[in-house]
Short mmCIF file of C-alpha atoms and ligand atoms in Angstrom, two decimals:
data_model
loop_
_atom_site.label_atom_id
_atom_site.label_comp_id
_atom_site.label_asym_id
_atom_site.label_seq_id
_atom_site.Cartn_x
_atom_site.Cartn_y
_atom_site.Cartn_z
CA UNK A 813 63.23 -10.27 35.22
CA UNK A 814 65.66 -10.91 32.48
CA UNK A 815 65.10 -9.71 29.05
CA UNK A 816 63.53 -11.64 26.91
CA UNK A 817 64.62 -13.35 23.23
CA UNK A 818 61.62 -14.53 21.38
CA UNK A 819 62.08 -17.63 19.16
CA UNK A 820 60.76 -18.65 16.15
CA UNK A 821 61.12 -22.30 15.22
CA UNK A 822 61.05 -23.73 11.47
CA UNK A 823 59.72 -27.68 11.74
CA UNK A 824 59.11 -29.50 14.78
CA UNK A 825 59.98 -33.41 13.93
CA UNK A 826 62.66 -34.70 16.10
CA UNK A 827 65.27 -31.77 15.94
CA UNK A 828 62.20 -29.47 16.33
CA UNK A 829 61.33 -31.87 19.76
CA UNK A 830 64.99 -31.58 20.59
CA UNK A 831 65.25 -27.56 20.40
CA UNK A 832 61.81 -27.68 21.94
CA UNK A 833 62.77 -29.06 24.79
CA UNK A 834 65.86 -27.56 25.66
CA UNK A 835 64.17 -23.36 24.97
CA UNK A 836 61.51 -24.88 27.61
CA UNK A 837 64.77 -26.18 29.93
CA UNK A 838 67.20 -23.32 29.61
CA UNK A 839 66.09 -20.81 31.77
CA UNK A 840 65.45 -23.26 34.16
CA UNK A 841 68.85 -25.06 34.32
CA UNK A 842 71.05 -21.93 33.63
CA UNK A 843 70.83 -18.67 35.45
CA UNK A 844 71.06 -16.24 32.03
CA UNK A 845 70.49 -12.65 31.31
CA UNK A 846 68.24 -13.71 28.32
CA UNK A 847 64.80 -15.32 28.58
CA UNK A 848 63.90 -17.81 26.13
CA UNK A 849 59.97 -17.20 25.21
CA UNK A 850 58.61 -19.96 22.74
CA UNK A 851 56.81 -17.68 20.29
CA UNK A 852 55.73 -19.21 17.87
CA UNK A 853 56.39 -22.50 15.24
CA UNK A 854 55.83 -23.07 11.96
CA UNK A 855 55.58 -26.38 10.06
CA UNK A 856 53.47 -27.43 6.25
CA UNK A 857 50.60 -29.00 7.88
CA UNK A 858 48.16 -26.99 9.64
CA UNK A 859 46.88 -29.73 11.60
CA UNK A 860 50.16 -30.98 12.75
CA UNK A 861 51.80 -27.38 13.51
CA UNK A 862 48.56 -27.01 15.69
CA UNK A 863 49.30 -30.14 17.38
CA UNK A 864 52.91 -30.26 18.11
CA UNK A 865 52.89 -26.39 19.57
CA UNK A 866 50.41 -27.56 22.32
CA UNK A 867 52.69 -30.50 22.83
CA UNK A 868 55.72 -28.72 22.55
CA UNK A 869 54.73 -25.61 24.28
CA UNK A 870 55.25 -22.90 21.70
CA UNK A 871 52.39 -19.87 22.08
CA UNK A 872 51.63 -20.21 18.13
CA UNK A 873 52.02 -21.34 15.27
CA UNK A 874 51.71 -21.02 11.61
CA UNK A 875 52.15 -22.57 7.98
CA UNK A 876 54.01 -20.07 6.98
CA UNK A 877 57.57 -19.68 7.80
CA UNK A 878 57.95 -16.07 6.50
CA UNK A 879 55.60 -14.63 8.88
CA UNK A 880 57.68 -15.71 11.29
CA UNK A 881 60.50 -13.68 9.83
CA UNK A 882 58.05 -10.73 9.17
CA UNK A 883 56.89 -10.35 12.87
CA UNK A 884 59.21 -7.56 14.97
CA UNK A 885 58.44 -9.91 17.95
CA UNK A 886 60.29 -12.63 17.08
CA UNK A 887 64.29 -12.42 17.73
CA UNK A 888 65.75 -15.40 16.78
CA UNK A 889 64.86 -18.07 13.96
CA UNK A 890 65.34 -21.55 14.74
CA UNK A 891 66.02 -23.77 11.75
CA UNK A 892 64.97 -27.77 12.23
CA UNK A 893 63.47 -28.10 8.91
CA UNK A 894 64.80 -30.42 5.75
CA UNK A 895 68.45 -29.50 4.22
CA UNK A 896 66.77 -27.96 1.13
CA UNK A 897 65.11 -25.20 2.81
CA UNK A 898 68.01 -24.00 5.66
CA UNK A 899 69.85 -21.57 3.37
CA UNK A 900 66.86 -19.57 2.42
CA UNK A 901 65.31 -19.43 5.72
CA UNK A 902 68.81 -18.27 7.38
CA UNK A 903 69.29 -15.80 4.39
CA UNK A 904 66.13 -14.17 4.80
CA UNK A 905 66.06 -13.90 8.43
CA UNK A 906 69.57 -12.71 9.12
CA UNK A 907 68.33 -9.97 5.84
CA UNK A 908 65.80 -9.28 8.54
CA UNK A 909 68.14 -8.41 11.20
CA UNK A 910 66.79 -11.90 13.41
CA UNK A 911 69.08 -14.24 14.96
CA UNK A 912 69.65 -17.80 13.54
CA UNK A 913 70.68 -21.06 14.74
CA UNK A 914 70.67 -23.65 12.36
CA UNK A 915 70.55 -27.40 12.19
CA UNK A 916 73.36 -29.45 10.95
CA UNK A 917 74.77 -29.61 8.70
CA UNK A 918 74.59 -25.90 7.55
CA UNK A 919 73.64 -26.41 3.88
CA UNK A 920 73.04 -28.91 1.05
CA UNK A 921 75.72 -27.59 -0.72
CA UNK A 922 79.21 -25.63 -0.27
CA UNK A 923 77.32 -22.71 -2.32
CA UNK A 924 75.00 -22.28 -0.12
CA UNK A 925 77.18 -23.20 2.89
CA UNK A 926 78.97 -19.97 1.46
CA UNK A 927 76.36 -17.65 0.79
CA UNK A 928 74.47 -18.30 4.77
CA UNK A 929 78.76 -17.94 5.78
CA UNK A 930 78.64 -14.43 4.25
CA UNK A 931 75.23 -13.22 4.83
CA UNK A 932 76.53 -14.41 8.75
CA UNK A 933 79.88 -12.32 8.71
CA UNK A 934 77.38 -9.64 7.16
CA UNK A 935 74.94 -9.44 9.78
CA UNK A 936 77.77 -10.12 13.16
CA UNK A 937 78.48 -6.50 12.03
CA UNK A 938 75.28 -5.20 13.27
CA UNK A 939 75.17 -7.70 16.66
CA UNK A 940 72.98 -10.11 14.36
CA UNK A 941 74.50 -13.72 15.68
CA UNK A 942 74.43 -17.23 13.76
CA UNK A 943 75.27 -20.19 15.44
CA UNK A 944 75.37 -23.95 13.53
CA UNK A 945 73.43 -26.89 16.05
CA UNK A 946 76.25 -29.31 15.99
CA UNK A 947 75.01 -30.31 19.68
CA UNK A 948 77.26 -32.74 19.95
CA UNK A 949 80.24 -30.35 21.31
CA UNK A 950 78.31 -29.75 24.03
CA UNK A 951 77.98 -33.16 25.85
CA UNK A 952 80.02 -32.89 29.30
CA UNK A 953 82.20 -35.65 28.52
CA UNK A 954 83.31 -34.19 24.72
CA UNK A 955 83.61 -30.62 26.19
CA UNK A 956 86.10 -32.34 28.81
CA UNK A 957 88.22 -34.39 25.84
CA UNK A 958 88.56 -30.76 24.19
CA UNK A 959 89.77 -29.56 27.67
CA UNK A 960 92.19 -32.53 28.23
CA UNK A 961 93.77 -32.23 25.18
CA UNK A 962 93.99 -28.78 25.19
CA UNK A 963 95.73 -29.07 28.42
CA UNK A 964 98.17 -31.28 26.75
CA UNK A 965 97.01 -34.01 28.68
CA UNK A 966 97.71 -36.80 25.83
CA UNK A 967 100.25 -35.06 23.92
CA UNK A 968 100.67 -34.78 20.09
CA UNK A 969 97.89 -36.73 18.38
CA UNK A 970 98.80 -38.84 16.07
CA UNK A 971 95.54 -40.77 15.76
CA UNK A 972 91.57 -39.77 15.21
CA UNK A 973 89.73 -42.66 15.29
CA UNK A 974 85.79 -42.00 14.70
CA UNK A 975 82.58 -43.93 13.96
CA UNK A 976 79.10 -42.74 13.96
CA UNK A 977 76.67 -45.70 13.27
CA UNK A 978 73.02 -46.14 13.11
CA UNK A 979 70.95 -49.20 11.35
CA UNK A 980 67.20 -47.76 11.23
CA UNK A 981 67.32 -48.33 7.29
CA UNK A 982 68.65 -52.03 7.40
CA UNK A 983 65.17 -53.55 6.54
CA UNK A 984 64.37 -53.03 2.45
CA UNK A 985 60.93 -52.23 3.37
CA UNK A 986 61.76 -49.08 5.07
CA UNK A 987 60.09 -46.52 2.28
CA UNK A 988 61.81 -43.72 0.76
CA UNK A 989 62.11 -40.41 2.85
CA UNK A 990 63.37 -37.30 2.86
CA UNK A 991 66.48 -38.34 4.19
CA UNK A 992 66.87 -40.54 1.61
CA UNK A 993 66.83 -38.43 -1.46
CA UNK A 994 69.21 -35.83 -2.50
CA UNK A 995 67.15 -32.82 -4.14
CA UNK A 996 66.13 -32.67 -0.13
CA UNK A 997 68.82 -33.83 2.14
CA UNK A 998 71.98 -33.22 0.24
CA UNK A 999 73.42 -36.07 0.91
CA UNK A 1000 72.96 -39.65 2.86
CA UNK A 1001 74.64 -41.08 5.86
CA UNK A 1002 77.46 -38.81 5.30
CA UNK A 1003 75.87 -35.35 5.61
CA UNK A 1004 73.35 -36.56 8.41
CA UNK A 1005 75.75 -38.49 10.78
CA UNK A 1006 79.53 -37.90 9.20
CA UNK A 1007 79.25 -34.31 9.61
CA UNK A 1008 79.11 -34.95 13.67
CA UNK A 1009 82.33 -36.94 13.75
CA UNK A 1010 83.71 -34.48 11.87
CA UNK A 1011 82.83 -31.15 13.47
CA UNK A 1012 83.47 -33.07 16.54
CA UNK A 1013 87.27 -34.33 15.95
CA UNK A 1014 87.76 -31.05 15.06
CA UNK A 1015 86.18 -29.16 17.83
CA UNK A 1016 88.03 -31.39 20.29
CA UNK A 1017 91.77 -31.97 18.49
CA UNK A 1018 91.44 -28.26 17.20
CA UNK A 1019 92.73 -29.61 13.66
CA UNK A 1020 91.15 -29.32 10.44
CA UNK A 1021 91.05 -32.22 8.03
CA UNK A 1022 92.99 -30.92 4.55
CA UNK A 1023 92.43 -34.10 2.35
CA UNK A 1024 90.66 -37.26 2.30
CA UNK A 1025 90.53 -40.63 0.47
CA UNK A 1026 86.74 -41.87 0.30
CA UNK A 1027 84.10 -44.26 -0.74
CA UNK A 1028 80.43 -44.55 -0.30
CA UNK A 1029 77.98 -47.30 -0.66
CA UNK A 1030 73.96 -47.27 -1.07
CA UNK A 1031 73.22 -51.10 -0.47
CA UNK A 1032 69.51 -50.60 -1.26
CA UNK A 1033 69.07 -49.32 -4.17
CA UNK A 1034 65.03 -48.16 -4.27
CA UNK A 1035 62.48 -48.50 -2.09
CA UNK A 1036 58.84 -47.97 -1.45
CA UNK A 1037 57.11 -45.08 -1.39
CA UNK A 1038 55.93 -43.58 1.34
CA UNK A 1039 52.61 -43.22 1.80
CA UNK A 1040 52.61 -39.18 1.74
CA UNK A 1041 54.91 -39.20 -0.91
CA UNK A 1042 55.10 -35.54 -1.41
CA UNK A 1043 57.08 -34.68 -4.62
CA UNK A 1044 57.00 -38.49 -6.00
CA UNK A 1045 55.06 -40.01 -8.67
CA UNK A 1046 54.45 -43.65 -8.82
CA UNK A 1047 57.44 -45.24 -11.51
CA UNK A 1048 56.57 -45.07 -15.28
CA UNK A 1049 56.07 -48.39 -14.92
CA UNK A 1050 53.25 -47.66 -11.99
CA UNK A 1051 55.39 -49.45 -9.17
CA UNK A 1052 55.19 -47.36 -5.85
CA UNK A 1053 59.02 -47.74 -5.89
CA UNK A 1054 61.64 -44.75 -5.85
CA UNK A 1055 65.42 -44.60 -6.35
CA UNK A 1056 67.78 -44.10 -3.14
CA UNK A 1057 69.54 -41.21 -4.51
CA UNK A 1058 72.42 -40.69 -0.92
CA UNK A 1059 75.15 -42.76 0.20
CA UNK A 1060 73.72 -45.36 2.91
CA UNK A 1061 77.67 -45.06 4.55
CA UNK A 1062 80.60 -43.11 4.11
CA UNK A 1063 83.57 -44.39 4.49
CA UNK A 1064 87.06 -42.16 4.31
CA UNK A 1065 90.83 -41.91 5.63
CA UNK A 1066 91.88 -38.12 6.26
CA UNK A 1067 94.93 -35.95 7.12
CA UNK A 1068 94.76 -33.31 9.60
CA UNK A 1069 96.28 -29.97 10.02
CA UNK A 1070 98.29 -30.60 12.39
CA UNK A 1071 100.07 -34.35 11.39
CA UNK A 1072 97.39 -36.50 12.72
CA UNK A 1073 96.07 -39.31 10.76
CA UNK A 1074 92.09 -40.65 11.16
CA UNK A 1075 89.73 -42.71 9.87
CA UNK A 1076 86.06 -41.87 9.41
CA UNK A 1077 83.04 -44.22 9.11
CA UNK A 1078 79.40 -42.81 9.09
CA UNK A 1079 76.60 -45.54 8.05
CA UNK A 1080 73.01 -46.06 8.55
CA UNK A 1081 73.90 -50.01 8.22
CA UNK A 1082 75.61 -50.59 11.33
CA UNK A 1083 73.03 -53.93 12.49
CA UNK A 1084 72.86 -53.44 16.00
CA UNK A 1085 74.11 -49.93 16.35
CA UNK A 1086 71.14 -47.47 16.85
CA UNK A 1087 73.26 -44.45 17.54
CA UNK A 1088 76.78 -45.15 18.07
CA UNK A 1089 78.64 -42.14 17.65
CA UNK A 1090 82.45 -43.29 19.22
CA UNK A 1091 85.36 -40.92 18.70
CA UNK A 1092 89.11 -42.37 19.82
CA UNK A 1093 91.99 -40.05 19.84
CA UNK A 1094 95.54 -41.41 20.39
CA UNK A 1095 98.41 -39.27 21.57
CA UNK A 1096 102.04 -39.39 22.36
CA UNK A 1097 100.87 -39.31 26.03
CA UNK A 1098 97.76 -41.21 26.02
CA UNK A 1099 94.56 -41.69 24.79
CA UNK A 1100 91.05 -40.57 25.32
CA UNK A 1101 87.96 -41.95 23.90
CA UNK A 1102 84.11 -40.79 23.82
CA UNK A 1103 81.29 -43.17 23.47
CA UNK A 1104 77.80 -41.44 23.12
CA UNK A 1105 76.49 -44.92 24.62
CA UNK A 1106 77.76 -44.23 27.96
CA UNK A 1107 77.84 -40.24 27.31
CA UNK A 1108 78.06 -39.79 30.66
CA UNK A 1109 82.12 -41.09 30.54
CA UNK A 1110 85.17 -40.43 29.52
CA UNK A 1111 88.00 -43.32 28.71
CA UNK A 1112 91.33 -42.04 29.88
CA UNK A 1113 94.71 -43.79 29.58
CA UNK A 1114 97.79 -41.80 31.16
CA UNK A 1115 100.89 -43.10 29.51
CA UNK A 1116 102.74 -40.83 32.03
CA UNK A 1117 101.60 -42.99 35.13
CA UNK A 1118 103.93 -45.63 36.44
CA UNK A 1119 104.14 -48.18 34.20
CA UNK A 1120 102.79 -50.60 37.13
CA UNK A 1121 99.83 -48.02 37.50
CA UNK A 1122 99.38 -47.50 33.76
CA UNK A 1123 95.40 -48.74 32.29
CA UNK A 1124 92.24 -47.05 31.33
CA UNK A 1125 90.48 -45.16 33.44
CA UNK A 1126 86.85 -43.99 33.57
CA UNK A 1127 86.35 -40.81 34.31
CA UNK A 1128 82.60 -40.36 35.75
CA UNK A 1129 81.87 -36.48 34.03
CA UNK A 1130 79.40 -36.12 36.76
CA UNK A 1131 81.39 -33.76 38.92
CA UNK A 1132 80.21 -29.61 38.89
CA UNK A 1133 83.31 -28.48 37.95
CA UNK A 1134 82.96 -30.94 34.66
CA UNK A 1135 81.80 -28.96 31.80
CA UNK A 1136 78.09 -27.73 32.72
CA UNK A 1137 77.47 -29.71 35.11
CA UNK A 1138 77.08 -27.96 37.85
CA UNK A 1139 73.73 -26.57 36.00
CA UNK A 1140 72.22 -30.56 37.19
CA UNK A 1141 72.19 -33.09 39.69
CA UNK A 1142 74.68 -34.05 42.50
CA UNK A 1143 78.06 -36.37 41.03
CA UNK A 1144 77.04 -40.02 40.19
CA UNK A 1145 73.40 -38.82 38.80
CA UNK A 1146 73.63 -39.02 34.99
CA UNK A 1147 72.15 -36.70 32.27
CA UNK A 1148 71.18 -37.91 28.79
CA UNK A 1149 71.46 -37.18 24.97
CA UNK A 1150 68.74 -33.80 25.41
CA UNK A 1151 71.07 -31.88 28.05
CA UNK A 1152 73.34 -31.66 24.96
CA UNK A 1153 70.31 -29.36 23.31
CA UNK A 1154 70.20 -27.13 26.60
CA UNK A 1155 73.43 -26.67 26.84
CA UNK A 1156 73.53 -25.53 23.43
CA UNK A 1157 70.94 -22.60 23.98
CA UNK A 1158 72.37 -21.84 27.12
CA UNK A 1159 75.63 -21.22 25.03
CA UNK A 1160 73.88 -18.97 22.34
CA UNK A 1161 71.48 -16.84 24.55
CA UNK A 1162 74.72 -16.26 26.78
CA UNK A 1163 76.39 -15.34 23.30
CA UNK A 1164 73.95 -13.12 21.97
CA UNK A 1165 73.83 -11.12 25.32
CA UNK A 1166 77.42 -10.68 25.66
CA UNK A 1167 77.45 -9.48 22.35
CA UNK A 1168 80.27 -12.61 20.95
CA UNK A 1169 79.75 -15.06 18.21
CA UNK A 1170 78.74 -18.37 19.08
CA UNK A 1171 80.29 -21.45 18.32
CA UNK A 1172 80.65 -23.33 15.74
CA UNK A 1173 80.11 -19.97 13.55
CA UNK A 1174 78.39 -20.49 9.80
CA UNK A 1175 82.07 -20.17 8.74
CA UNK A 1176 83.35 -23.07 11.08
CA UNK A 1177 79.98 -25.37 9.50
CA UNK A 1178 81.30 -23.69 5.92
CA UNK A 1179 84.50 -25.85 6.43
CA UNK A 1180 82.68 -29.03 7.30
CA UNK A 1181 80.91 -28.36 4.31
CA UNK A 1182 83.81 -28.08 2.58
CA UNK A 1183 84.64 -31.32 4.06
CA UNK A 1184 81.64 -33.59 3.26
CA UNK A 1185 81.71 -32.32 -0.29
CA UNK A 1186 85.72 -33.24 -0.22
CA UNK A 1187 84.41 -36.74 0.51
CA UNK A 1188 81.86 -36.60 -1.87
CA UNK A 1189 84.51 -35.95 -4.54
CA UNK A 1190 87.20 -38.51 -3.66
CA UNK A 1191 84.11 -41.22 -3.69
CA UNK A 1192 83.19 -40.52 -7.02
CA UNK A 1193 87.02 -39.89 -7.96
CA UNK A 1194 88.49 -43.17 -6.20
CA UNK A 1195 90.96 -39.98 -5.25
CA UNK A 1196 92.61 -38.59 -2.70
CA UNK A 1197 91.33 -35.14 -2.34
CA UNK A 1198 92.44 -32.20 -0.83
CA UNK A 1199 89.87 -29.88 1.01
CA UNK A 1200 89.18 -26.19 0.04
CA UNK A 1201 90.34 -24.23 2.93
CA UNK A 1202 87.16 -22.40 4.16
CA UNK A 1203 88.19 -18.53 3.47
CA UNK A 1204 86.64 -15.72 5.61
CA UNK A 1205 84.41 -13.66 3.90
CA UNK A 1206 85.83 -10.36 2.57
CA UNK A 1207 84.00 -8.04 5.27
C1 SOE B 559 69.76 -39.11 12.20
O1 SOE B 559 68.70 -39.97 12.29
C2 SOE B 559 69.82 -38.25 13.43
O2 SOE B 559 68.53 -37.81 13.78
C3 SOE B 559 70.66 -37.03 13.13
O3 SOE B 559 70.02 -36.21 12.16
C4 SOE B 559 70.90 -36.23 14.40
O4 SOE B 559 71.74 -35.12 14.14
C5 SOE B 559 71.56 -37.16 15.42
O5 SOE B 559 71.81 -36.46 16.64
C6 SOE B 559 70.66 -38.34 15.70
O6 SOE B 559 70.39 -39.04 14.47
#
């Protein structure tokens, strides 16, 4: 019997489903010295914590997300709550000697990006890991890219080419969420979706972006209430309206570390396009390109071939010796968008009991921090802007 790591989980809407799922799958799919046990989960509502841990399988569950922090039978916190509240959860429980993984991005803010960065550094020095859910970086198919271009496969990049579109907020009538208001999410379209395409470019080029030239847009400007409008008032002028306060789409060119070029486009207005994250990158040998649509494939185009042989190909990433697949079914037999979620635990519980940091680190989410408030600032600056390189703590 392998030893166990007892999880606590903050929220359980659809990131809280997600991370549900895969602690149930993990131990299942992956043959790992840790056990995942679903301790407990905490969420606002009493009635709806109650509900989704009998749906989601967790053993308990509470209102409270401290107690989870204050109970020496919990190991690891698992943050899939609102932007506003992941810097003091991680603080406190890494203070507390637990485990964290967090949900993209990191923070609201690079000052809290910072602070959960150091607290992280802090706590690796007593085996206390903290890992950042971009889950992305672990779909078969993006894990092989990173391979294939570390290999050298398509030569010097000179092109990142990366879109991440949704459209669930097209209609005006759509009321005014969380996700659309800044004192909670940080920021709109760009923070939600743009900090995928940009973890991910960098994950799988292994450049950084140093400067960007940006705009945003919010095409709707206010919108209706929601019915639980926790936090809102009705206008002064007693219309169930509320301002938009986050970019609906983020738009930027950027320079990377090591001479590449790219263009970046994250919007929620995409008609059509209900999760179309689609990352190109062209080198002096070829090109590869990723299209979460058919996530199970990988475009490939060899400039070294023959000229008479020379086209895309697509790769199936079915095979077992493709990146974690050999955890699933036999080639040909396709695995979807919550394999990326078990993957990811199976990457931190292996982590935690080898004693290694996971990746991406709170210092590699600092620097996409760093990023999205780069593109924040060139927006509002019509600027190009440089981004702050993403210093390691002092200890
Ligand atoms: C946005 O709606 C969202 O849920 C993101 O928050 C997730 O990170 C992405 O995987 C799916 O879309």
């Amino acid at each position: 019997m392998s030893q166990q790591l007892r999880v606590g989980m903050v929220g359980y809407a659809f990131m809280g489903a997600a991370h549900s799922q895969a602690w149930r799958t993990v131990n299942h799919a992956f043959d790992l010295p840790l056990s995942a046990r679903m301790t407990a989960v905490s969420g606002r509502s009493e009635q709806g914590v109650a509900a989704a841990a009998a749906k989601l399988g967790w053993a308990e569950h509470t209102t409270d997300w401290r107690t989870l922090i204050a109970r020496d039978d919990i190991d690891l916190i698992d943050i899939c709550s609102p932007g506003d509240t992941h810097a003091e959860i991680a603080l406190a429980a890494l203070a507390a000697g637990k485990h964290v993984l967090c949900e993209k991005p990191l923070a609201n803010t690079v000052a809290e990006a910072r602070e959960m960065a150091a607290a992280a550094s802090k706590a690796a020095a007593s085996g206390v890991r903290a890992m950042c859910g971009f889950n992305y970086r672990r779909v078969p198919a993006v894990a092989l890219m990173k391979q294939m271009i570390d290999d050298g496969r398509i030569g010097t990049i000179r092109h990142v080419r990366a879109n991440y579109l949704q459209d669930w907020i097209v209609d005006p009538a759509f009321p005014l969420v969380w996700r659309l208001r800044k004192e909670i999410a940080g920021s709109g379209a760009l923070g939600d979706i743009g900090a995928h395409i940009v973890d991910m470019t960098q994950f799988v080029t292994g450049q950084s972006i140093t400067s960007v030239s940006a705009m945003t847009e919010t095409f709707i400007k206010q919108r209706p209430l929601p019915s639980a409008s926790a936090g809102l008032s009705a206008a002064a002028d007693g219309s169930h309206v509320g301002d938009v306060t986050v970019d609906d789409a983020a738009l930027f060119l950027a320079r990377l570390s090591g001479g590449a070029v790219a263009t970046y486009e994250a919007t929620r207005f995409a008609t059509g396009r209900k999760n179309q994250l689609r990352v190109e990158i062209n080198g002096s040998l070829g090109t590869l390109v990723f299209d979460q649509e058919r996530m199970n494939e990988l475009e490939f185009y060899d400039g070294t071939r023959p000229a008479p042989e020379q086209g895309f190909t697509r790769i199936l990433v079915t095979e077992p010796d493709h990146p974690y697949m050999a955890a699933w079914w036999p080639p040909g037999h396709l695995i979807g968008y919550e394999h990326s979620f078990t993957h990811e635990m199976r990457d931190l519980l292996s982590a935690i009991a080898e004693g290694r940091q996971p990746e991406p680190s709170f210092q590699d989410a600092l620097q996409v921090q760093l990023v999205l408030e780069s593109v924040s600032r060139s927006a509002e600056t019509s600027s190009w802007t440089e981004v702050e390189p993403a210093l390691q703590p002092a200890f």
